């Protein structure tokens, strides 16, 4: 290693480009913090036609020049996607190079294989930037809270959807209108499906659960619902009744028996909860530990500079460890049963368009009762053909609620069922 640590970069797009800029602009501070000179020796990219403003001399199209060059000390993966990222990360680890990645899909899908590969080769895999961008979360869960008994984490971990929901709420916009603004401002990608359908948040939930509960949770273990169907009417009702609607990633450990629940869905949350005031493209992660009590981390979860800032923290850490020959403590991960969503209970909001006729409310309410769902409140909004009934339930079981929905869909007087939205209370 000597006085220089040589880095191989896989990908120089939004995050990789910002990383190169920051390494150049802050060269002396970063080198001082790292205790040696950090030099980016090779940069793998894909498109030979693209003009490179920075690092042009180090560009390569041959991945072996990054992951197999014995001179490269540390590999930083900022390509995204599963392949060839996975193959290249495995190759770098098997060549005993520490790897840093911001790729939540990769970690959430292949954590077990990748961490085993890193351990077997005596090197570390760093992934601070994979959840919450600039927010230092992984290190806090892994190190500061290592001895804490974490019961629950509730995160707003997707900036695009939080921006859309915040705009819908503050400017009375429809989902489509808010999505268009998010696109114009560059928050939403050309194909925003992973964000809108909760998959990006689900990958982050899997990562958070794995570290917080020392287990291996993968993307496929997460229950996910899209937020595309949330309407301006849902948001307006929530607002008038003291709630915000947020796409929440919830991971929790239930003690007797030891089980996990990991879920991502749009949820109403009381305006008194600190997460309710996290607006725009910001992310926040609310952690409850049995000794620590409540903690909340807040910041920018996306964008070139915020994400590159987290990568630089990992790069400095990896450099120190490389120089000192130190390897991070391996997490002892043991399997935990994951509770199916059908086994959970929640309070629910349910809206429906109905015929505005005598007896309709009685029919609807009696169906809730027959299915074992107790109603906390009911409101009629609008009259005649525009009549909507909006129910809030007491705590009810998912199965009972599903049965209620099925029954309601068969009632003649129910013209259209709206969204079923869970209410996230402090205690459920
Ligand atoms: P991006 O802008 O699309 O950049 C990807 C880079 O990887 C480009 O330089 C591209 O080459 C290169 N690349 C892609 N496929 C390749 C291949 N098969 N062979 C060689 N090079 C390849 O992506 P990004 O937004 O920077 O995201 C990078 C990672 O950071 C992803 O895992 C993402 O999830 C994560 N992340 C991003 C953000 C964010 O705000 N953008 C936030 C948190 C985490 P060309 O330059 O030739 O196209
Ligand atoms: N697309 C993500 C978001 C950023 O909107 O938060 C990358 O994790």
CSV table of C-alpha atoms and ligand atoms in Angstrom, one decimal:
chain,number,residue,atom,x,y,z
A,1,UNK,CA,0.0,0.0,0.0
A,2,UNK,CA,2.8,2.5,0.9
A,3,UNK,CA,1.7,6.1,0.9
A,4,UNK,CA,-0.8,5.6,-1.8
A,5,UNK,CA,-4.1,3.6,-1.9
A,6,UNK,CA,-5.2,2.8,-5.4
A,7,UNK,CA,-8.9,2.7,-6.1
A,8,UNK,CA,-10.7,1.1,-9.0
A,9,UNK,CA,-14.1,2.6,-9.8
A,10,UNK,CA,-16.9,0.6,-11.4
A,11,UNK,CA,-19.2,3.2,-12.9
A,12,UNK,CA,-18.9,7.0,-13.2
A,13,UNK,CA,-22.5,8.2,-13.6
A,14,UNK,CA,-24.5,10.3,-11.1
A,15,UNK,CA,-22.8,9.0,-8.0
A,16,UNK,CA,-19.5,7.9,-9.5
A,17,UNK,CA,-19.1,11.3,-11.2
A,18,UNK,CA,-19.9,13.2,-8.0
A,19,UNK,CA,-17.3,11.0,-6.2
A,20,UNK,CA,-14.6,11.9,-8.7
A,21,UNK,CA,-15.4,15.6,-8.3
A,22,UNK,CA,-15.4,15.4,-4.5
A,23,UNK,CA,-12.1,13.5,-4.5
A,24,UNK,CA,-10.6,16.2,-6.6
A,25,UNK,CA,-12.0,19.2,-4.9
A,26,UNK,CA,-11.3,17.9,-1.4
A,27,UNK,CA,-8.1,16.0,-2.1
A,28,UNK,CA,-6.0,17.3,0.8
A,29,UNK,CA,-8.8,16.9,3.4
A,30,UNK,CA,-9.7,13.5,2.3
A,31,UNK,CA,-6.1,12.3,2.1
A,32,UNK,CA,-5.4,13.8,5.5
A,33,UNK,CA,-8.4,11.9,7.0
A,34,UNK,CA,-7.4,8.7,5.2
A,35,UNK,CA,-3.8,9.0,6.3
A,36,UNK,CA,-2.4,8.4,2.8
A,37,UNK,CA,-3.0,9.5,-0.8
A,38,UNK,CA,-6.1,8.1,-2.4
A,39,UNK,CA,-5.7,7.7,-6.2
A,40,UNK,CA,-8.3,6.6,-8.6
A,41,UNK,CA,-6.3,4.4,-11.0
A,42,UNK,CA,-9.0,3.0,-13.3
A,43,UNK,CA,-12.7,3.8,-14.0
A,44,UNK,CA,-14.9,1.2,-15.8
A,45,UNK,CA,-17.7,2.7,-17.9
A,46,UNK,CA,-19.9,1.3,-20.6
A,47,UNK,CA,-20.5,3.9,-23.3
A,48,UNK,CA,-17.5,4.8,-25.4
A,49,UNK,CA,-19.4,7.8,-27.0
A,50,UNK,CA,-19.9,9.7,-23.7
A,51,UNK,CA,-17.8,12.7,-23.1
A,52,UNK,CA,-16.1,12.4,-19.7
A,53,UNK,CA,-15.4,15.7,-17.9
A,54,UNK,CA,-13.4,14.1,-15.2
A,55,UNK,CA,-11.1,11.1,-15.0
A,56,UNK,CA,-10.9,10.7,-18.8
A,57,UNK,CA,-7.3,9.4,-18.6
A,58,UNK,CA,-8.3,6.6,-16.3
A,59,UNK,CA,-11.3,5.3,-18.3
A,60,UNK,CA,-11.4,1.6,-19.3
A,61,UNK,CA,-14.0,-0.7,-20.9
A,62,UNK,CA,-12.3,-3.8,-19.6
A,63,UNK,CA,-13.5,-4.8,-16.1
A,64,UNK,CA,-10.4,-7.0,-15.5
A,65,UNK,CA,-8.3,-3.8,-15.4
A,66,UNK,CA,-10.3,-2.9,-12.2
A,67,UNK,CA,-11.1,-6.1,-10.4
A,68,UNK,CA,-8.1,-8.2,-11.3
A,69,UNK,CA,-5.3,-5.7,-11.4
A,70,UNK,CA,-3.0,-6.5,-8.4
A,71,UNK,CA,-2.1,-2.8,-8.1
A,72,UNK,CA,-5.7,-1.9,-7.3
A,73,UNK,CA,-6.2,-1.9,-3.5
A,74,UNK,CA,-9.9,-1.0,-3.1
A,75,UNK,CA,-12.8,-1.4,-5.6
A,76,UNK,CA,-15.8,1.0,-5.5
A,77,UNK,CA,-18.9,-0.3,-7.3
A,78,UNK,CA,-21.3,2.5,-8.5
A,79,UNK,CA,-22.7,0.8,-11.6
A,80,UNK,CA,-26.0,-0.3,-10.2
A,81,UNK,CA,-28.1,-3.3,-11.3
A,82,UNK,CA,-27.5,-6.9,-10.4
A,83,UNK,CA,-25.3,-8.0,-13.3
A,84,UNK,CA,-22.5,-7.6,-14.1
A,85,UNK,CA,-22.2,-5.8,-10.7
A,86,UNK,CA,-22.5,-9.0,-8.8
A,87,UNK,CA,-19.9,-10.9,-10.9
A,88,UNK,CA,-17.4,-8.0,-10.6
A,89,UNK,CA,-17.9,-7.5,-6.8
A,90,UNK,CA,-17.4,-11.3,-6.3
A,91,UNK,CA,-14.3,-11.2,-8.5
A,92,UNK,CA,-12.8,-8.2,-6.6
A,93,UNK,CA,-13.6,-9.9,-3.2
A,94,UNK,CA,-12.0,-13.1,-4.3
A,95,UNK,CA,-9.0,-11.1,-5.3
A,96,UNK,CA,-8.9,-9.9,-1.7
A,97,UNK,CA,-9.9,-6.4,-2.5
A,98,UNK,CA,-12.2,-4.6,-0.1
A,99,UNK,CA,-15.3,-3.4,-1.9
A,100,UNK,CA,-17.5,-0.4,-1.4
A,101,UNK,CA,-20.9,-0.2,-3.0
A,102,UNK,CA,-24.1,2.0,-3.0
A,103,UNK,CA,-26.1,-0.8,-4.7
A,104,UNK,CA,-29.0,-1.6,-2.4
A,105,UNK,CA,-30.5,-4.1,-5.0
A,106,UNK,CA,-27.3,-6.0,-5.0
A,107,UNK,CA,-26.9,-6.2,-1.2
A,108,UNK,CA,-30.6,-6.9,-0.6
A,109,UNK,CA,-30.6,-9.7,-3.1
A,110,UNK,CA,-27.2,-11.4,-2.5
A,111,UNK,CA,-26.2,-10.3,1.0
A,112,UNK,CA,-25.5,-13.8,2.3
A,113,UNK,CA,-23.3,-14.9,-0.6
A,114,UNK,CA,-21.4,-11.6,-0.8
A,115,UNK,CA,-20.7,-11.3,2.9
A,116,UNK,CA,-19.5,-14.9,3.1
A,117,UNK,CA,-17.2,-14.3,0.1
A,118,UNK,CA,-15.8,-11.2,1.9
A,119,UNK,CA,-15.3,-13.1,5.1
A,120,UNK,CA,-13.7,-16.0,3.4
A,121,UNK,CA,-11.2,-13.7,1.7
A,122,UNK,CA,-10.5,-11.7,4.9
A,123,UNK,CA,-11.8,-8.4,3.4
A,124,UNK,CA,-14.7,-6.1,4.0
A,125,UNK,CA,-17.7,-5.1,2.0
A,126,UNK,CA,-18.9,-1.6,2.8
A,127,UNK,CA,-22.4,-0.3,1.9
A,128,UNK,CA,-23.2,2.8,3.9
A,129,UNK,CA,-24.5,4.6,0.7
A,130,UNK,CA,-27.0,1.8,-0.1
A,131,UNK,CA,-29.6,3.1,2.4
A,132,UNK,CA,-30.5,6.8,3.0
A,133,UNK,CA,-27.8,8.3,0.8
A,134,UNK,CA,-25.8,10.7,3.0
A,135,UNK,CA,-27.5,9.6,6.2
A,136,UNK,CA,-25.0,7.6,8.3
A,137,UNK,CA,-27.3,4.7,9.1
A,138,UNK,CA,-25.4,1.4,8.4
A,139,UNK,CA,-22.5,2.4,10.7
A,140,UNK,CA,-24.9,3.5,13.4
A,141,UNK,CA,-26.8,0.2,13.3
A,142,UNK,CA,-23.6,-1.9,13.0
A,143,UNK,CA,-21.5,-0.1,15.5
A,144,UNK,CA,-23.1,2.5,17.8
A,145,UNK,CA,-26.2,0.3,18.3
A,146,UNK,CA,-24.4,-3.0,18.2
A,147,UNK,CA,-25.4,-3.8,21.8
A,148,UNK,CA,-28.9,-2.3,21.6
A,149,UNK,CA,-32.0,-4.4,21.4
A,150,UNK,CA,-33.8,-2.8,18.5
A,151,UNK,CA,-37.5,-3.4,18.4
A,152,UNK,CA,-38.6,-1.4,15.4
A,153,UNK,CA,-37.4,0.8,12.6
A,154,UNK,CA,-39.7,2.9,10.5
A,155,UNK,CA,-38.1,4.6,7.6
A,156,UNK,CA,-39.0,7.1,4.9
A,157,UNK,CA,-36.2,5.7,2.6
A,158,UNK,CA,-37.3,6.8,-0.8
A,159,UNK,CA,-36.9,10.4,-1.8
A,160,UNK,CA,-38.9,10.3,-5.0
A,161,UNK,CA,-42.1,9.0,-3.5
A,162,UNK,CA,-41.7,11.2,-0.4
A,163,UNK,CA,-41.4,14.2,-2.8
A,164,UNK,CA,-44.5,13.2,-4.7
A,165,UNK,CA,-46.6,12.6,-1.6
A,166,UNK,CA,-45.4,15.9,0.0
A,167,UNK,CA,-46.3,17.8,-3.2
A,168,UNK,CA,-49.7,16.2,-3.4
A,169,UNK,CA,-50.4,17.2,0.2
A,170,UNK,CA,-49.0,20.8,0.2
A,171,UNK,CA,-50.2,21.8,-3.3
A,172,UNK,CA,-53.4,19.7,-3.7
A,173,UNK,CA,-52.0,17.9,-6.7
A,174,UNK,CA,-53.0,14.6,-8.2
A,175,UNK,CA,-50.5,11.8,-8.2
A,176,UNK,CA,-49.8,12.3,-12.0
A,177,UNK,CA,-49.3,16.1,-11.6
A,178,UNK,CA,-46.8,15.5,-8.7
A,179,UNK,CA,-45.0,12.8,-10.6
A,180,UNK,CA,-44.5,15.1,-13.5
A,181,UNK,CA,-42.9,17.8,-11.3
A,182,UNK,CA,-40.7,15.1,-9.8
A,183,UNK,CA,-39.6,14.1,-13.3
A,184,UNK,CA,-38.9,17.7,-14.3
A,185,UNK,CA,-36.8,18.3,-11.2
A,186,UNK,CA,-34.8,15.1,-11.9
A,187,UNK,CA,-36.0,13.3,-8.7
A,188,UNK,CA,-38.0,10.6,-10.6
A,189,UNK,CA,-36.0,8.6,-13.1
A,190,UNK,CA,-37.3,8.0,-16.7
A,191,UNK,CA,-38.8,4.7,-15.4
A,192,UNK,CA,-39.7,5.4,-11.8
A,193,UNK,CA,-41.3,1.9,-11.2
A,194,UNK,CA,-38.8,0.7,-8.6
A,195,UNK,CA,-39.5,3.9,-6.6
A,196,UNK,CA,-43.3,4.1,-7.0
A,197,UNK,CA,-43.9,0.4,-6.6
A,198,UNK,CA,-41.9,0.3,-3.3
A,199,UNK,CA,-39.1,-2.0,-4.5
A,200,UNK,CA,-36.4,0.5,-3.9
A,201,UNK,CA,-37.7,1.0,-0.3
A,202,UNK,CA,-38.1,-2.8,0.1
A,203,UNK,CA,-34.4,-3.4,-0.7
A,204,UNK,CA,-33.5,-0.8,1.9
A,205,UNK,CA,-35.9,-2.4,4.4
A,206,UNK,CA,-34.2,-5.8,3.8
A,207,UNK,CA,-30.8,-4.3,4.5
A,208,UNK,CA,-31.9,-2.4,7.6
A,209,UNK,CA,-33.6,-5.6,9.0
A,210,UNK,CA,-30.6,-7.8,8.3
A,211,UNK,CA,-28.2,-5.5,10.3
A,212,UNK,CA,-30.7,-4.5,13.1
A,213,UNK,CA,-31.7,-8.1,13.8
A,214,UNK,CA,-28.5,-10.0,12.8
A,215,UNK,CA,-30.2,-12.1,10.2
A,216,UNK,CA,-30.4,-12.5,6.5
A,217,UNK,CA,-33.4,-10.8,5.0
A,218,UNK,CA,-33.6,-10.6,1.2
A,219,UNK,CA,-35.8,-8.5,-1.1
A,220,UNK,CA,-38.2,-11.4,-1.7
A,221,UNK,CA,-39.0,-11.5,2.1
A,222,UNK,CA,-40.4,-8.0,2.1
A,223,UNK,CA,-44.2,-7.4,1.8
A,224,UNK,CA,-44.6,-4.5,-0.7
A,225,UNK,CA,-47.5,-2.4,-1.9
A,226,UNK,CA,-47.3,0.4,-4.5
A,227,UNK,CA,-48.1,4.0,-3.7
A,228,UNK,CA,-49.3,4.8,-7.3
A,229,UNK,CA,-53.0,4.5,-6.2
A,230,UNK,CA,-53.0,7.1,-3.5
A,231,UNK,CA,-55.4,9.9,-4.5
A,232,UNK,CA,-55.8,13.6,-3.7
A,233,UNK,CA,-59.0,12.6,-1.8
A,234,UNK,CA,-57.0,10.1,0.5
A,235,UNK,CA,-54.4,12.8,1.2
A,236,UNK,CA,-57.0,15.5,1.9
A,237,UNK,CA,-59.0,13.2,4.3
A,238,UNK,CA,-55.7,12.3,6.1
A,239,UNK,CA,-54.7,15.9,6.4
A,240,UNK,CA,-58.1,17.0,7.8
A,241,UNK,CA,-58.0,14.2,10.4
A,242,UNK,CA,-54.4,14.8,11.7
A,243,UNK,CA,-52.5,12.3,9.5
A,244,UNK,CA,-49.9,12.4,6.8
A,245,UNK,CA,-49.6,9.7,4.1
A,246,UNK,CA,-46.0,8.4,3.7
A,247,UNK,CA,-44.5,5.4,2.0
A,248,UNK,CA,-43.1,3.6,5.1
A,249,UNK,CA,-40.5,0.8,5.3
A,250,UNK,CA,-41.3,-0.9,8.6
A,251,UNK,CA,-39.0,-3.6,10.1
A,252,UNK,CA,-39.8,-5.0,13.5
A,253,UNK,CA,-38.9,-7.8,15.8
A,254,UNK,CA,-41.6,-9.5,17.7
A,255,UNK,CA,-40.3,-11.3,20.8
A,256,UNK,CA,-42.4,-14.4,21.7
A,257,UNK,CA,-41.8,-16.3,19.5
A,258,UNK,CA,-38.9,-14.4,17.9
A,259,UNK,CA,-40.2,-13.3,14.5
A,260,UNK,CA,-39.7,-10.5,12.1
A,261,UNK,CA,-42.1,-8.4,10.1
A,262,UNK,CA,-40.8,-6.4,7.2
A,263,UNK,CA,-43.2,-4.4,5.1
A,264,UNK,CA,-43.3,-1.4,2.7
A,265,UNK,CA,-46.6,0.4,2.0
A,266,UNK,CA,-48.2,3.8,1.9
A,267,UNK,CA,-49.5,4.5,5.4
A,268,UNK,CA,-51.2,7.2,7.4
A,269,UNK,CA,-49.1,8.4,10.3
A,270,UNK,CA,-50.1,10.9,12.9
A,271,UNK,CA,-48.9,14.4,12.4
A,272,UNK,CA,-47.5,14.3,15.9
A,273,UNK,CA,-45.0,11.6,14.8
A,274,UNK,CA,-41.7,13.1,13.8
A,275,UNK,CA,-41.7,11.2,10.5
A,276,UNK,CA,-44.9,13.0,9.5
A,277,UNK,CA,-42.9,16.3,9.0
A,278,UNK,CA,-40.3,14.7,6.8
A,279,UNK,CA,-41.1,16.4,3.5
A,280,UNK,CA,-39.8,16.8,0.0
A,281,UNK,CA,-37.0,14.5,-1.2
A,282,UNK,CA,-35.7,14.0,2.4
A,283,UNK,CA,-35.4,10.6,4.0
A,284,UNK,CA,-35.6,9.8,7.7
A,285,UNK,CA,-35.2,6.7,9.8
A,286,UNK,CA,-36.9,6.3,13.1
A,287,UNK,CA,-35.4,3.7,15.4
A,288,UNK,CA,-36.7,2.3,18.6
A,289,UNK,CA,-34.3,0.5,20.9
A,290,UNK,CA,-35.3,-0.9,24.2
A,291,UNK,CA,-32.5,0.9,26.1
A,292,UNK,CA,-31.9,3.8,23.7
A,293,UNK,CA,-35.5,4.8,23.3
A,294,UNK,CA,-36.4,6.7,20.2
A,295,UNK,CA,-33.8,7.9,17.7
A,296,UNK,CA,-34.3,9.6,14.4
A,297,UNK,CA,-31.8,10.2,11.6
A,298,UNK,CA,-32.7,12.7,8.8
A,299,UNK,CA,-31.1,13.8,5.6
A,300,UNK,CA,-30.8,13.6,1.8
A,301,UNK,CA,-31.3,10.0,0.7
A,302,UNK,CA,-30.4,10.5,-3.0
A,303,UNK,CA,-28.4,12.6,-5.4
A,304,UNK,CA,-24.8,12.5,-6.6
A,305,UNK,CA,-23.2,14.5,-3.8
A,306,UNK,CA,-25.1,13.2,-0.8
A,307,UNK,CA,-24.5,9.6,-1.9
A,308,UNK,CA,-20.9,10.2,-2.8
A,309,UNK,CA,-20.4,11.7,0.7
A,310,UNK,CA,-21.3,8.4,2.2
A,311,UNK,CA,-19.0,6.5,-0.2
A,312,UNK,CA,-16.1,8.8,0.8
A,313,UNK,CA,-16.7,7.9,4.5
A,314,UNK,CA,-16.5,4.2,3.5
A,315,UNK,CA,-13.4,4.9,1.4
A,316,UNK,CA,-11.6,6.5,4.3
A,317,UNK,CA,-12.7,3.7,6.6
A,318,UNK,CA,-11.5,1.0,4.1
A,319,UNK,CA,-8.2,2.8,3.7
A,320,UNK,CA,-7.6,2.9,7.4
A,321,UNK,CA,-8.4,-0.8,7.8
A,322,UNK,CA,-6.2,-1.7,4.8
A,323,UNK,CA,-3.3,0.2,6.2
A,324,UNK,CA,-3.7,-1.2,9.7
A,325,UNK,CA,-4.6,-4.8,8.5
A,326,UNK,CA,-7.8,-4.6,10.5
A,327,UNK,CA,-10.9,-6.4,9.4
A,328,UNK,CA,-14.4,-5.4,10.6
A,329,UNK,CA,-16.2,-7.7,13.0
A,330,UNK,CA,-18.3,-10.2,11.1
A,331,UNK,CA,-22.0,-10.2,11.9
A,332,UNK,CA,-23.2,-13.5,13.3
A,333,UNK,CA,-26.4,-13.9,11.4
A,334,UNK,CA,-29.1,-16.4,12.3
A,335,UNK,CA,-32.3,-17.1,10.5
A,336,UNK,CA,-35.6,-15.7,11.9
A,337,UNK,CA,-39.1,-16.6,10.9
A,338,UNK,CA,-40.8,-13.8,8.9
A,339,UNK,CA,-44.4,-13.2,9.8
A,340,UNK,CA,-46.8,-13.1,6.9
A,341,UNK,CA,-48.7,-9.9,6.4
A,342,UNK,CA,-52.0,-11.8,7.0
A,343,UNK,CA,-50.9,-12.4,10.6
A,344,UNK,CA,-50.6,-8.7,11.4
A,345,UNK,CA,-53.1,-6.3,12.9
A,346,UNK,CA,-53.6,-2.6,12.1
A,347,UNK,CA,-56.1,0.2,12.2
A,348,UNK,CA,-57.3,0.9,8.6
A,349,UNK,CA,-58.7,3.7,6.5
A,350,UNK,CA,-61.1,2.6,3.8
A,351,UNK,CA,-63.0,4.8,1.4
A,352,UNK,CA,-65.8,3.8,-1.0
A,353,UNK,CA,-68.1,5.3,-3.5
A,354,UNK,CA,-71.7,4.3,-2.7
A,355,UNK,CA,-75.3,4.8,-3.8
A,356,UNK,CA,-76.7,7.6,-1.6
A,357,UNK,CA,-79.8,5.7,-0.5
A,358,UNK,CA,-81.5,4.6,2.8
A,359,UNK,CA,-80.1,1.4,4.2
A,360,UNK,CA,-76.7,1.5,2.4
A,361,UNK,CA,-74.7,2.6,5.5
A,362,UNK,CA,-76.4,-0.2,7.5
A,363,UNK,CA,-75.5,-2.8,4.9
A,364,UNK,CA,-71.9,-1.7,4.8
A,365,UNK,CA,-71.6,-1.4,8.5
A,366,UNK,CA,-73.1,-4.8,9.2
A,367,UNK,CA,-70.6,-6.3,6.8
A,368,UNK,CA,-67.7,-4.9,8.8
A,369,UNK,CA,-69.3,-6.4,11.9
A,370,UNK,CA,-69.9,-9.8,10.3
A,371,UNK,CA,-66.2,-10.0,9.4
A,372,UNK,CA,-65.1,-9.1,12.9
A,373,UNK,CA,-63.9,-5.6,12.1
A,374,UNK,CA,-64.9,-2.9,14.6
A,375,UNK,CA,-65.5,0.6,13.2
A,376,UNK,CA,-64.0,3.6,15.0
A,377,UNK,CA,-65.5,6.3,12.8
A,378,UNK,CA,-67.5,6.8,9.6
A,379,UNK,CA,-68.0,9.9,7.6
A,380,UNK,CA,-70.0,10.6,4.5
A,381,UNK,CA,-68.3,13.0,2.1
A,382,UNK,CA,-70.5,14.4,-0.7
A,383,UNK,CA,-74.1,13.6,-1.5
A,384,UNK,CA,-76.1,11.9,-4.3
A,385,UNK,CA,-74.0,10.4,-7.1
A,386,UNK,CA,-70.8,11.8,-5.5
A,387,UNK,CA,-71.4,10.1,-2.1
A,388,UNK,CA,-68.3,8.6,-0.5
A,389,UNK,CA,-68.2,6.7,2.8
A,390,UNK,CA,-64.9,6.8,4.7
A,391,UNK,CA,-64.3,4.4,7.5
A,392,UNK,CA,-61.6,4.2,10.2
A,393,UNK,CA,-61.4,0.9,12.0
A,394,UNK,CA,-60.2,-0.1,15.4
A,395,UNK,CA,-57.3,-2.5,15.4
A,396,UNK,CA,-58.2,-5.4,13.1
A,397,UNK,CA,-56.6,-8.4,11.7
A,398,UNK,CA,-55.5,-8.4,8.0
A,399,UNK,CA,-57.5,-11.5,7.2
A,400,UNK,CA,-60.7,-10.0,8.6
A,401,UNK,CA,-60.1,-6.8,6.6
A,402,UNK,CA,-59.5,-8.8,3.4
A,403,UNK,CA,-62.8,-10.7,4.1
A,404,UNK,CA,-64.5,-7.3,4.6
A,405,UNK,CA,-63.2,-6.0,1.3
A,406,UNK,CA,-64.3,-9.1,-0.6
A,407,UNK,CA,-67.8,-8.8,0.9
A,408,UNK,CA,-68.0,-5.0,0.1
A,409,UNK,CA,-67.0,-5.7,-3.5
A,410,UNK,CA,-70.0,-7.9,-3.8
A,411,UNK,CA,-72.5,-5.4,-2.3
A,412,UNK,CA,-74.7,-3.8,-5.1
A,413,UNK,CA,-74.7,-0.4,-3.3
A,414,UNK,CA,-70.9,-0.1,-3.3
A,415,UNK,CA,-70.0,1.4,-6.6
A,416,UNK,CA,-66.3,1.5,-6.2
A,417,UNK,CA,-63.9,0.5,-3.4
A,418,UNK,CA,-61.1,3.0,-2.8
A,419,UNK,CA,-57.8,2.5,-1.1
A,420,UNK,CA,-57.3,0.5,2.0
A,421,UNK,CA,-54.6,2.3,3.9
A,422,UNK,CA,-53.0,1.1,7.1
A,423,UNK,CA,-52.6,3.6,10.0
A,424,UNK,CA,-49.2,3.3,11.6
A,425,UNK,CA,-49.6,4.1,15.3
A,426,UNK,CA,-46.7,4.3,17.7
A,427,UNK,CA,-47.6,0.9,19.1
A,428,UNK,CA,-48.4,-1.1,15.8
B,1,LIG,P1,-25.9,5.9,-13.3
B,1,LIG,O1,-25.9,7.4,-13.3
B,1,LIG,O2,-26.8,5.2,-14.2
B,1,LIG,O3,-24.4,5.5,-13.6
B,1,LIG,C1,-24.0,4.2,-13.8
B,1,LIG,C2,-22.5,4.1,-14.2
B,1,LIG,O4,-22.2,2.7,-14.4
B,1,LIG,C3,-22.3,4.8,-15.6
B,1,LIG,O5,-21.0,5.4,-15.6
B,1,LIG,C4,-22.3,3.6,-16.6
B,1,LIG,O6,-21.5,3.8,-17.7
B,1,LIG,C5,-21.7,2.5,-15.7
B,1,LIG,N1,-22.2,1.2,-16.2
B,1,LIG,C6,-23.5,0.7,-16.1
B,1,LIG,N2,-23.5,-0.5,-16.6
B,1,LIG,C7,-22.3,-0.9,-17.0
B,1,LIG,C8,-21.7,-2.0,-17.5
B,1,LIG,N3,-22.4,-3.1,-17.8
B,1,LIG,N4,-20.3,-2.0,-17.8
B,1,LIG,C9,-19.6,-0.9,-17.5
B,1,LIG,N5,-20.1,0.2,-17.0
B,1,LIG,C10,-21.4,0.2,-16.7
B,1,LIG,O7,-26.2,5.3,-11.8
B,1,LIG,P2,-26.1,6.1,-10.4
B,1,LIG,O8,-27.4,6.9,-10.2
B,1,LIG,O9,-24.8,6.8,-10.3
B,1,LIG,O10,-26.2,4.9,-9.4
B,1,LIG,C11,-25.1,4.1,-9.1
B,1,LIG,C12,-25.4,3.2,-7.9
B,1,LIG,O11,-25.7,4.0,-6.7
B,1,LIG,C13,-26.7,2.3,-8.0
B,1,LIG,O12,-26.5,1.1,-7.4
B,1,LIG,C14,-27.8,3.1,-7.3
B,1,LIG,O13,-28.8,2.4,-6.8
B,1,LIG,C15,-27.0,3.7,-6.2
B,1,LIG,N6,-27.5,5.0,-5.6
B,1,LIG,C16,-27.8,6.0,-6.4
B,1,LIG,C17,-28.3,7.1,-5.9
B,1,LIG,C18,-28.7,8.3,-6.8
B,1,LIG,O14,-29.2,9.3,-6.2
B,1,LIG,N7,-28.3,8.3,-8.0
B,1,LIG,C19,-28.6,7.2,-4.5
B,1,LIG,C20,-28.2,6.1,-3.7
B,1,LIG,C21,-27.7,5.0,-4.3
B,1,LIG,P3,-21.7,5.0,-18.8
B,1,LIG,O15,-21.2,6.2,-18.0
B,1,LIG,O16,-20.8,4.6,-19.9
B,1,LIG,O17,-23.2,5.0,-19.1
B,2,LIG,N1,-34.3,6.5,-6.2
B,2,LIG,C1,-34.0,6.6,-4.8
B,2,LIG,C2,-34.9,7.6,-4.1
B,2,LIG,C3,-32.6,7.0,-4.6
B,2,LIG,O1,-35.7,8.2,-4.8
B,2,LIG,O2,-34.8,7.8,-2.9
B,2,LIG,C4,-31.6,5.9,-4.6
B,2,LIG,O3,-31.7,5.0,-3.5
